[in-house]
CSV table of C-alpha atoms in Angstrom, one decimal:
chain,number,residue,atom,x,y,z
A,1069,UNK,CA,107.3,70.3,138.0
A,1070,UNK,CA,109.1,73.5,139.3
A,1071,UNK,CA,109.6,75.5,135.9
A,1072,UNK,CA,113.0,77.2,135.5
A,1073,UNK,CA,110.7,80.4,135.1
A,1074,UNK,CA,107.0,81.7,135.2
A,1075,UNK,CA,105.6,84.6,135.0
A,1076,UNK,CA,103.7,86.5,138.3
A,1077,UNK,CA,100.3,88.0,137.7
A,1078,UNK,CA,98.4,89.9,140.3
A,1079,UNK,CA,94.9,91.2,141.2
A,1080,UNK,CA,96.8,94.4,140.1
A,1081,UNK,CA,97.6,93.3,136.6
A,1082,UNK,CA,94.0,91.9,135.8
A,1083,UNK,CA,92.6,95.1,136.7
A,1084,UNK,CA,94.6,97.3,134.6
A,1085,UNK,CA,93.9,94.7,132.0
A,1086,UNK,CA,90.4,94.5,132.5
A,1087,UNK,CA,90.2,98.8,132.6
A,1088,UNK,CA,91.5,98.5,128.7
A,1089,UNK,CA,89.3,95.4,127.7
A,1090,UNK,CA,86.4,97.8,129.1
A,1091,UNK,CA,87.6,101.3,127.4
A,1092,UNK,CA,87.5,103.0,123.6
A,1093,UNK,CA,91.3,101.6,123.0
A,1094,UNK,CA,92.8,97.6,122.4
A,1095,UNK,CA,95.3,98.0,119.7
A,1096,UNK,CA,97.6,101.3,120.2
A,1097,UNK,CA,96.0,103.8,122.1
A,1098,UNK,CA,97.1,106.0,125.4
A,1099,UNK,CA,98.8,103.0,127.6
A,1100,UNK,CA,101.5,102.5,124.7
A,1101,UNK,CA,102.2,106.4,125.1
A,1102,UNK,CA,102.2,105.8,129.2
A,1103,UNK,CA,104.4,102.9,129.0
A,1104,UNK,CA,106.7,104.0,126.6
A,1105,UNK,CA,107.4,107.5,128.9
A,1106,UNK,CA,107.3,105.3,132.2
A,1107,UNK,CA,109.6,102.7,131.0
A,1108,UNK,CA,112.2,105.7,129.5
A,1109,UNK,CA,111.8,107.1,132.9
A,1110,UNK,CA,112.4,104.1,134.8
A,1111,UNK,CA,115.9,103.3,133.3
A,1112,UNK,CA,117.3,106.7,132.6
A,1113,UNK,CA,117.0,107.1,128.5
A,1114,UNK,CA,115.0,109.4,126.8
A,1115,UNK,CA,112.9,107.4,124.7
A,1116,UNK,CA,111.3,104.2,124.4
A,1117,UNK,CA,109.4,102.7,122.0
A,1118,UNK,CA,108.0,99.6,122.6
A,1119,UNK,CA,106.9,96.2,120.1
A,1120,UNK,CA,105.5,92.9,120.0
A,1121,UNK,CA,108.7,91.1,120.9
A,1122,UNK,CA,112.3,91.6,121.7
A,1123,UNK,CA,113.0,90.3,118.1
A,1124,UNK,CA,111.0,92.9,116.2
A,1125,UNK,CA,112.4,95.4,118.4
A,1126,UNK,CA,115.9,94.0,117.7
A,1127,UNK,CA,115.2,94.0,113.6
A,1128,UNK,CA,114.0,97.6,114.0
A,1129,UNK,CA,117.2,99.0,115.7
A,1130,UNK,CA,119.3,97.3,113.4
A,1131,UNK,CA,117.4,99.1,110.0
A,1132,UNK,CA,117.5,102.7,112.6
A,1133,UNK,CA,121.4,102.3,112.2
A,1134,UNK,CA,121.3,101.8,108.5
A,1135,UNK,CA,122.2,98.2,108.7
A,1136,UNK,CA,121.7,96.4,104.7
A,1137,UNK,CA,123.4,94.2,102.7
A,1138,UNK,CA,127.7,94.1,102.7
A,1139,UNK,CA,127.3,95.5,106.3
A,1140,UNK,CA,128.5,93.3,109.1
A,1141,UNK,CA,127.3,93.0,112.4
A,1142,UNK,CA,129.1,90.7,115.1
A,1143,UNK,CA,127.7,89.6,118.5
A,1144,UNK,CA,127.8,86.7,120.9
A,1145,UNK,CA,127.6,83.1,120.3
A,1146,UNK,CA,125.8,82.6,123.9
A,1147,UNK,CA,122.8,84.1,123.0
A,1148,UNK,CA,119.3,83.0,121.2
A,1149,UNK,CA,119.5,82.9,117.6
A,1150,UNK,CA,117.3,86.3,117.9
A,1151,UNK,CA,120.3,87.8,118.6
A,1152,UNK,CA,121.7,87.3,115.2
A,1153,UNK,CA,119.4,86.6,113.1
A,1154,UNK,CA,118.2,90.4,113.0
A,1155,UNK,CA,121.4,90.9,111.0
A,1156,UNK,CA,120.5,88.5,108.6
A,1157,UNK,CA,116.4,89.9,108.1
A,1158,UNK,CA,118.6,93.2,106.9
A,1159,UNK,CA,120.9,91.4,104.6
A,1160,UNK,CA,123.5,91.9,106.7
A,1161,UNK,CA,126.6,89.5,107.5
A,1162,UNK,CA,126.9,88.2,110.9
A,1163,UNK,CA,130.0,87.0,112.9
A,1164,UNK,CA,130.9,86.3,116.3
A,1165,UNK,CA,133.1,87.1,119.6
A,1166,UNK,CA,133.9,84.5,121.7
A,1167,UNK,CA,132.7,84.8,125.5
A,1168,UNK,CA,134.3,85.8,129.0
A,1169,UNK,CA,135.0,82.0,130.8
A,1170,UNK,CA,133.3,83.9,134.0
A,1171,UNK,CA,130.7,85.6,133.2
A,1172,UNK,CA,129.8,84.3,129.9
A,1173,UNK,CA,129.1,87.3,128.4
A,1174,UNK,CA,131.1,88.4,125.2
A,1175,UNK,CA,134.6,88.6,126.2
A,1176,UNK,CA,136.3,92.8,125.7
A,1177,UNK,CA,139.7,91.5,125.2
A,1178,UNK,CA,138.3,88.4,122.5
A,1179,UNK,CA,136.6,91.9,121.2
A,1180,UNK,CA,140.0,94.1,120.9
A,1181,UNK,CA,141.8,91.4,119.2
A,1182,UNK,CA,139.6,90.8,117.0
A,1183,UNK,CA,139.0,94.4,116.2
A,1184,UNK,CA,142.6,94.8,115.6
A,1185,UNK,CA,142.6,92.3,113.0
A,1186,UNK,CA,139.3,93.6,111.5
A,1187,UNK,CA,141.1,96.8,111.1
A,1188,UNK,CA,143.9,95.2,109.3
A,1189,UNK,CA,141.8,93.4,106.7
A,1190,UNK,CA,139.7,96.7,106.2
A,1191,UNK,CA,136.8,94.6,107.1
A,1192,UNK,CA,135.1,95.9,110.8
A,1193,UNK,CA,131.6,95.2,111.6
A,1194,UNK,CA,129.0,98.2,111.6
A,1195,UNK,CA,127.3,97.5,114.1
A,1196,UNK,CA,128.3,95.7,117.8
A,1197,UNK,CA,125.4,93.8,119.7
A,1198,UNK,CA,126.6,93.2,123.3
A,1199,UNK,CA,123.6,90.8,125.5
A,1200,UNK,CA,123.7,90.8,129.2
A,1201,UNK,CA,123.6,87.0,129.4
A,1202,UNK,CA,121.3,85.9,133.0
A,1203,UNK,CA,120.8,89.8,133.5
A,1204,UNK,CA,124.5,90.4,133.9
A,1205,UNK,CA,125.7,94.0,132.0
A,1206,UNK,CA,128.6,93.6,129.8
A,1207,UNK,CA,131.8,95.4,130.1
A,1208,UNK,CA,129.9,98.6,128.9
A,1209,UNK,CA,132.7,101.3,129.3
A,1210,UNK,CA,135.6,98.8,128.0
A,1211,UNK,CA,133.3,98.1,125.0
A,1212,UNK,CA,132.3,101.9,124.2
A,1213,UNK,CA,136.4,102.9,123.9
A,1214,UNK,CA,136.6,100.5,121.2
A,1215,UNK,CA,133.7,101.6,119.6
A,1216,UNK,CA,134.7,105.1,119.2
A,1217,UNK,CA,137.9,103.8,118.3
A,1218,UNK,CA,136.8,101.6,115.3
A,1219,UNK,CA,133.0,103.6,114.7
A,1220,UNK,CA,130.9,101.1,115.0
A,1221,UNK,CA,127.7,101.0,116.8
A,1222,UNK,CA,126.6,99.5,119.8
A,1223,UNK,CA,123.2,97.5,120.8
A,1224,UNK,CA,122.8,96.3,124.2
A,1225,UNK,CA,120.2,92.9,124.1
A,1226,UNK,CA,119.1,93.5,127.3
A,1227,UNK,CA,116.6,90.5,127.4
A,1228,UNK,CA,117.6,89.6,130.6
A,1229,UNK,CA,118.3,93.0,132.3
A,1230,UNK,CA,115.5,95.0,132.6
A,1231,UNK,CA,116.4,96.2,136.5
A,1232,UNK,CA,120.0,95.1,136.6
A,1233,UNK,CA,122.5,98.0,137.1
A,1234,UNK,CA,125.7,98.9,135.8
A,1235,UNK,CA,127.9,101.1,137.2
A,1236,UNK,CA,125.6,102.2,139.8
A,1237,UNK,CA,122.9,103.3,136.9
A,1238,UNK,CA,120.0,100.8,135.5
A,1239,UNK,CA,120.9,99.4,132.2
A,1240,UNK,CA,119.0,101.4,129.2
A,1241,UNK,CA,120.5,104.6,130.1
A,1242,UNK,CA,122.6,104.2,126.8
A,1243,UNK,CA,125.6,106.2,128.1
A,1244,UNK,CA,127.9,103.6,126.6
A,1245,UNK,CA,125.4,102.6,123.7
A,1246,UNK,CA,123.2,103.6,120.8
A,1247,UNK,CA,120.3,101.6,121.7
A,1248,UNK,CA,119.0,99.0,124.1
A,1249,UNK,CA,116.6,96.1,124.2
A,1250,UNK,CA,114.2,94.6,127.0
A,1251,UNK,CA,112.0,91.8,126.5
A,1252,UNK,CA,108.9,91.1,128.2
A,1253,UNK,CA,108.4,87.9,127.0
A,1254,UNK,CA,106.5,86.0,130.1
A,1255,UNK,CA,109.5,84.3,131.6
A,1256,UNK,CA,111.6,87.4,132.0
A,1257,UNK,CA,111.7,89.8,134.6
A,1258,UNK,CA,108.0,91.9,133.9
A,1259,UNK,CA,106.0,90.5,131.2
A,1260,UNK,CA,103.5,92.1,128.6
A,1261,UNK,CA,102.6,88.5,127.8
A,1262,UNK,CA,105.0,89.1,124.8
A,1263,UNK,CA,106.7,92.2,123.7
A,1264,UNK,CA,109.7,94.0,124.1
A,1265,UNK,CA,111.3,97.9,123.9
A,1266,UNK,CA,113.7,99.6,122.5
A,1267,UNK,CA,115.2,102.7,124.4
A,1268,UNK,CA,117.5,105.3,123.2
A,1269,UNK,CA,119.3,109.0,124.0
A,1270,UNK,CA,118.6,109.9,120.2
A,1271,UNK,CA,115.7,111.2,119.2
A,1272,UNK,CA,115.8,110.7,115.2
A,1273,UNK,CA,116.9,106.9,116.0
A,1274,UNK,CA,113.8,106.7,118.5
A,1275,UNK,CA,111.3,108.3,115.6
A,1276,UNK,CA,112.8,106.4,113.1
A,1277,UNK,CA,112.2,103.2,114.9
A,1278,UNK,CA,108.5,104.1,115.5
A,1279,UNK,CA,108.4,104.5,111.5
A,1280,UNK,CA,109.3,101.1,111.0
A,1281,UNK,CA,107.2,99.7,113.6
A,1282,UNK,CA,103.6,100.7,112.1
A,1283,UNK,CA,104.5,100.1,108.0
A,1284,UNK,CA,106.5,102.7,107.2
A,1285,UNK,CA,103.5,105.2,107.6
A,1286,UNK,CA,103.4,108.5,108.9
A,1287,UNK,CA,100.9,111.2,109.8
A,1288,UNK,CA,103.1,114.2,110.7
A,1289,UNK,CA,103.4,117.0,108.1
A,1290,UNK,CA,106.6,118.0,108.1
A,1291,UNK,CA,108.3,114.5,107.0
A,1292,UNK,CA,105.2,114.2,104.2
A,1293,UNK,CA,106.7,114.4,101.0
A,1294,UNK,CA,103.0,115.7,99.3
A,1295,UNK,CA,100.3,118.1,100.4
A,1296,UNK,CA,98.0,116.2,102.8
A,1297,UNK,CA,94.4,115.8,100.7
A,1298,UNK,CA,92.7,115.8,104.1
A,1299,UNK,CA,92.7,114.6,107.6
A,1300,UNK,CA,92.7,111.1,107.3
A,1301,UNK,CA,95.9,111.4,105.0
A,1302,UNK,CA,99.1,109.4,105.5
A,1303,UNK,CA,102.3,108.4,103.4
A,1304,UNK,CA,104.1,105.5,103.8
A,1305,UNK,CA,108.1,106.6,103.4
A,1306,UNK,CA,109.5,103.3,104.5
A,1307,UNK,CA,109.1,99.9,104.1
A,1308,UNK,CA,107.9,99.0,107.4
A,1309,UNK,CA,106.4,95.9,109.7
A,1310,UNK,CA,103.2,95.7,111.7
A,1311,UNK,CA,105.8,95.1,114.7
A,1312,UNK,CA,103.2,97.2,117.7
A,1313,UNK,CA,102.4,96.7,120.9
A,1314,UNK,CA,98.6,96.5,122.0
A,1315,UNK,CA,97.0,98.6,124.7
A,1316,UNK,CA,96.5,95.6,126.7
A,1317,UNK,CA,100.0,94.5,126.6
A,1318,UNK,CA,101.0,97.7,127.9
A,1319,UNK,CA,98.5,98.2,130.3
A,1320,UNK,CA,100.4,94.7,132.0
A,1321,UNK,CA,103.6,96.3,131.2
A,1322,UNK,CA,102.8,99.7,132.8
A,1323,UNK,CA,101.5,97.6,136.1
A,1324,UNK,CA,104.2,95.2,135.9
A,1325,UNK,CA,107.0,98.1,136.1
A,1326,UNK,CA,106.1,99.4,139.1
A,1327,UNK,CA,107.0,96.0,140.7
A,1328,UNK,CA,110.6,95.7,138.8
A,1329,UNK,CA,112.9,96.2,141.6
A,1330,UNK,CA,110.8,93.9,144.0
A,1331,UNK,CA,111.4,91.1,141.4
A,1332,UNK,CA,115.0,91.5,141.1
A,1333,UNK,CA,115.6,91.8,145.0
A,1334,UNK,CA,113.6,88.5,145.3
A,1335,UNK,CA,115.6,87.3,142.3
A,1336,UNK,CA,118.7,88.7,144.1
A,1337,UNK,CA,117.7,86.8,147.6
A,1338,UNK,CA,117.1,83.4,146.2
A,1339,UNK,CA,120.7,83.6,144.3
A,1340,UNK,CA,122.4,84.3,147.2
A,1341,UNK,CA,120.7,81.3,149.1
A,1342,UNK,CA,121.6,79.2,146.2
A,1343,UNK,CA,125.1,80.4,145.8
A,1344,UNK,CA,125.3,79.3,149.9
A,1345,UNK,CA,123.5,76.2,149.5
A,1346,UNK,CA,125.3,75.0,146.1
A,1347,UNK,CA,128.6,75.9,147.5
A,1348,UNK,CA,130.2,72.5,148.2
A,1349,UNK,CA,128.8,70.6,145.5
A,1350,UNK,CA,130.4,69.8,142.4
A,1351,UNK,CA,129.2,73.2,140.0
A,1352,UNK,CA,130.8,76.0,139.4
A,1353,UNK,CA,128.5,79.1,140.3
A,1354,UNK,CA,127.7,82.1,138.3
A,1355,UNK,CA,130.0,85.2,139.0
A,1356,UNK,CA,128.9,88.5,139.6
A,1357,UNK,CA,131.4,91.1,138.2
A,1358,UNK,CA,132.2,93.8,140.6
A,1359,UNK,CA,131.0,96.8,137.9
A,1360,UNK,CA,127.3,95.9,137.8
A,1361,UNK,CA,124.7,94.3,139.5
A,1362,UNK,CA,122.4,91.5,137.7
A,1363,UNK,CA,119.1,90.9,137.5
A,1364,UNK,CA,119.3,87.2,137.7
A,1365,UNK,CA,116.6,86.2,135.4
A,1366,UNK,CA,118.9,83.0,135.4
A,1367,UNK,CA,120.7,81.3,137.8
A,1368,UNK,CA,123.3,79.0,135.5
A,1369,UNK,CA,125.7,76.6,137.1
A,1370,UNK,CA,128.1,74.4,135.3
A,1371,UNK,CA,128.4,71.1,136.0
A,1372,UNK,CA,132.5,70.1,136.8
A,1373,UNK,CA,132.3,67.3,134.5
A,1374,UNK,CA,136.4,66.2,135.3
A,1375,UNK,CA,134.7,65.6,138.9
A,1376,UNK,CA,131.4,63.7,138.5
A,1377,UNK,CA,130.8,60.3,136.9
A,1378,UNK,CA,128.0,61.6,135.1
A,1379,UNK,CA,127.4,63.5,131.8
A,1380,UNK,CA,125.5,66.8,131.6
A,1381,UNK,CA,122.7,65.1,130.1
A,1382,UNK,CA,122.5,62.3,132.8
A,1383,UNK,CA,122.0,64.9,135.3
A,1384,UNK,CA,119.9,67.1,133.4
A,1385,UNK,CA,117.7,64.0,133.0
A,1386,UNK,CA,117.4,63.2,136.8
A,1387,UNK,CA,116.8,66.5,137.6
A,1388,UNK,CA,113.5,66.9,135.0
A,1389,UNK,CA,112.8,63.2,136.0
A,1390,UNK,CA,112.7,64.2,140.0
A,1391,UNK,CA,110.3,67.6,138.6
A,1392,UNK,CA,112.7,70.0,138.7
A,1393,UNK,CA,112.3,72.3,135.3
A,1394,UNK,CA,115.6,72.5,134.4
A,1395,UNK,CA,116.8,74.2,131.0
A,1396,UNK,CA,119.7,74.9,129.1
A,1397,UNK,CA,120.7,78.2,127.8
A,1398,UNK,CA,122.1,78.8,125.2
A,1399,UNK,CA,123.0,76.5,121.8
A,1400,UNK,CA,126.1,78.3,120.8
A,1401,UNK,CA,124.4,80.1,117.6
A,1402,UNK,CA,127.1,79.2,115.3
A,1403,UNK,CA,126.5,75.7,115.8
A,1404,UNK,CA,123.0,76.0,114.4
A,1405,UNK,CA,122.9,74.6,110.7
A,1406,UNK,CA,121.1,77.9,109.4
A,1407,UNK,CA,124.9,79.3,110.7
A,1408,UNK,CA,126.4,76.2,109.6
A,1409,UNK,CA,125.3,76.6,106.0
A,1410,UNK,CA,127.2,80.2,106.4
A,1411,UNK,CA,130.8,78.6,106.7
A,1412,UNK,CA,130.5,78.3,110.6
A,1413,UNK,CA,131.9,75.2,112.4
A,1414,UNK,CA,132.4,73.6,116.1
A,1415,UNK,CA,135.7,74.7,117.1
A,1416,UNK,CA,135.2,78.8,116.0
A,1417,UNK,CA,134.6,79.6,119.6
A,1418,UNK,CA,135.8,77.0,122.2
A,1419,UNK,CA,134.7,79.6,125.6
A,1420,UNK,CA,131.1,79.4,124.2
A,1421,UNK,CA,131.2,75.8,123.6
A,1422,UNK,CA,132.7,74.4,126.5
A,1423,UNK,CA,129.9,76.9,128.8
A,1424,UNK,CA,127.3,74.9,126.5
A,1425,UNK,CA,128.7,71.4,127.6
A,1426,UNK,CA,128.8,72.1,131.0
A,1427,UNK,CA,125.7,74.6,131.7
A,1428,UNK,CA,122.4,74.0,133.2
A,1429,UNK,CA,119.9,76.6,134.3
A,1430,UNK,CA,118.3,76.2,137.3
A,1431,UNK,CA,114.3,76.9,138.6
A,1432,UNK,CA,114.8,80.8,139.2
A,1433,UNK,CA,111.2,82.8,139.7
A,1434,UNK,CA,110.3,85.5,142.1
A,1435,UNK,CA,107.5,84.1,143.3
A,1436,UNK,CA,110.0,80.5,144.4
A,1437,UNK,CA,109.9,79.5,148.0
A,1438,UNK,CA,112.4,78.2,150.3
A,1439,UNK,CA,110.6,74.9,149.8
A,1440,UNK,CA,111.2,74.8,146.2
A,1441,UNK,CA,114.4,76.1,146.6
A,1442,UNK,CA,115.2,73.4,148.8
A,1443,UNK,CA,113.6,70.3,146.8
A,1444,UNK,CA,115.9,71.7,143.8
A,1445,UNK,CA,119.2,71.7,145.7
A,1446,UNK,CA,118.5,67.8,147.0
A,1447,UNK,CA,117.9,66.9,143.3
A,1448,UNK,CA,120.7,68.4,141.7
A,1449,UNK,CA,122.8,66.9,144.3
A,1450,UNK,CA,121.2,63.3,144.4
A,1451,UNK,CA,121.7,63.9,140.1
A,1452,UNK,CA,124.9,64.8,140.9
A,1453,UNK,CA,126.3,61.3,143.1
A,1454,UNK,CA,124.1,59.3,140.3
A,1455,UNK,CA,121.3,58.7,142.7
């Protein structure tokens, strides 16, 4: 079976790994610090604080920008239910904006109309979170205007973009955000086996998300609300999660990084091959917007269903049946009957749906050769004539 993603682990990795495993430090210790600064670096923010998953950093950054109960956040129905559900762990209500037909990410103008009537009813969400679906950035400048105009704040999920650019620029600078967030989860673009980041341009939303990371506890002086009895004194002044990263998970991360822009030229490379060798057949290929440059942790194609006598699910089928690791991302999150239950139905957002009908994510890895490449192309198109 060729998986639609895997992870790449060198000699490299095991021995930075192995250096940890063999030191004073396994929980958090000096690597967090190293990766936290490196990563920062890398993208252009900062800060960066770093968790034990994209989700946790996700919650976190939501309770940084004050999110709670009557608050609203919207975001994208083409996303995992992380995405959303964040809102919901802060009591938050959560609606959505329907998606760009071309690049699938959450459509600006679905975003200004809906604004405008937001405004009308007095009733405009407090916080904004934009994900760059397959490593794609969003239309980050055209997204930022209406921010400013309607105050809201603004969370790029960067999942999938860890090395994509935008405007020239990686994504995680924040110039058009408040805070962004990678994930490092093993079939993304560097892995920490699981974890993920935050990153950020403010400092008191940085050192507040670090407070909510480790309990709510602090050991600096100066936010302490008593006299310190001693030295191994600490005050909890939030209610916080154990939401850290490990030593070792960093010390993967930290070799991992220097390798980022290798992964996303190979990613790059094999996109381009399969945008020339999928060009006749009967999908529609991903587009690449002319502002940014993606990542390409996932190569999705729709299937032209009007053209071919077979379903989505037929050819899905033949393609896992002929070992070819196909996958499907993502369930519109509305659909889901947790969203269901909160007055959501089929229908609320047709561009998200029809993209779910139609979409199948192909093998994608950096580590993929032309021979893979190759045996994936025949099956999709032997799937395709119902061979």
């Amino acid at each position: 079976m060729i998986p639609y993603g895997r992870q790449d682990i060198t000699t490299e990795d095991i021995d930075a790994v192995r250096e940890v495993l063999e030191s004073d430090w396994l929980t958090q210790g000096p690597k967090v610090d190293e990766f936290e600064e490196a990563l920062a670096t890398k993208v252009g923010a900062r800060r960066a604080v770093v968790f034990n998953s994209a989700t946790s950093a996700l919650h976190v950054a939501c309770l940084a920008l004050g999110l709670g109960p009557g608050d609203l956040l919207w975001t994208t129905p083409n996303t995992f239910v992380a995405t959303a559900n964040c809102a919901r762990y802060c009591g938050a209500d959560v609606d959505f904006v329907d998606i760009d037909p071309e690049t699938y990410n959450l459509s600006a103008d679905e975003l200004q109309s809906k604004l405008d009537q937001a405004a009308r009813s007095g009733r405009l969400p407090k916080i904004l979170i934009v994900v760059h679906h397959s490593g794609q950035p969003c239309d980050m400048r055209a997204i930022n205007m209406l921010a400013r105009k309607h105050n809201f704040r603004v969370i790029e999920d960067a999942s999938h973009a860890i090395g994509a650019r935008y405007e020239g620029d990686y994504v995680g600078n924040c110039r058009y955000s408040d805070v962004a967030i990678f994930s490092f989860h093993p079939v993304k673009i560097v892995t920490t086996g699981e974890g993920g980041a935050a990153v950020t341009n403010d400092h008191s939303l940085a050192e507040s998300m670090a407070l909510f990371r480790s309990h709510g506890i602090t050991r600096s002086r100066e936010v302490m609300e008593d006299e310190p009895h001693g030295p191994w004194y600490y005050e909890q002044i939030e209610l916080g999660f154990n939401y850290r990263m490990t030593d070792i998970q960093a010390a993967l991360g930290l070799s991992q990084l220097k390798r980022l822009d290798a992964y996303v030229a190979m990613r790059q490379a094999l996109s381009v091959r399969y945008d020339e060798l999928l060009a006749s057949h009967l999908v529609k290929l991903p587009r690449q917007h002319s502002n940014g440059e993606s990542a390409r942790h996932l190569y999705v194609v729709r299937v032209k269903l009007q053209e071919v006598n077979q379903s989505r699910r037929d050819i899905f089928d033949s393609l896992r049946n002929q070992g070819i690791g196909v996958n499907v991302h993502y369930i519109p999150v509305h659909t889901q009957p947790y969203y269901r239950r909160l007055g959501f139905k089929s229908g609320d957002f047709p561009e998200a749906e029809r993209y779910y009908e139609e979409a199948i994510t192909l093998p994608l890895f950096p580590t993929m050769n032309v021979a893979q490449q190759d045996s994936v192309v025949y099956a999709l198109e032997a799937a395709l004539k119902g061979r």
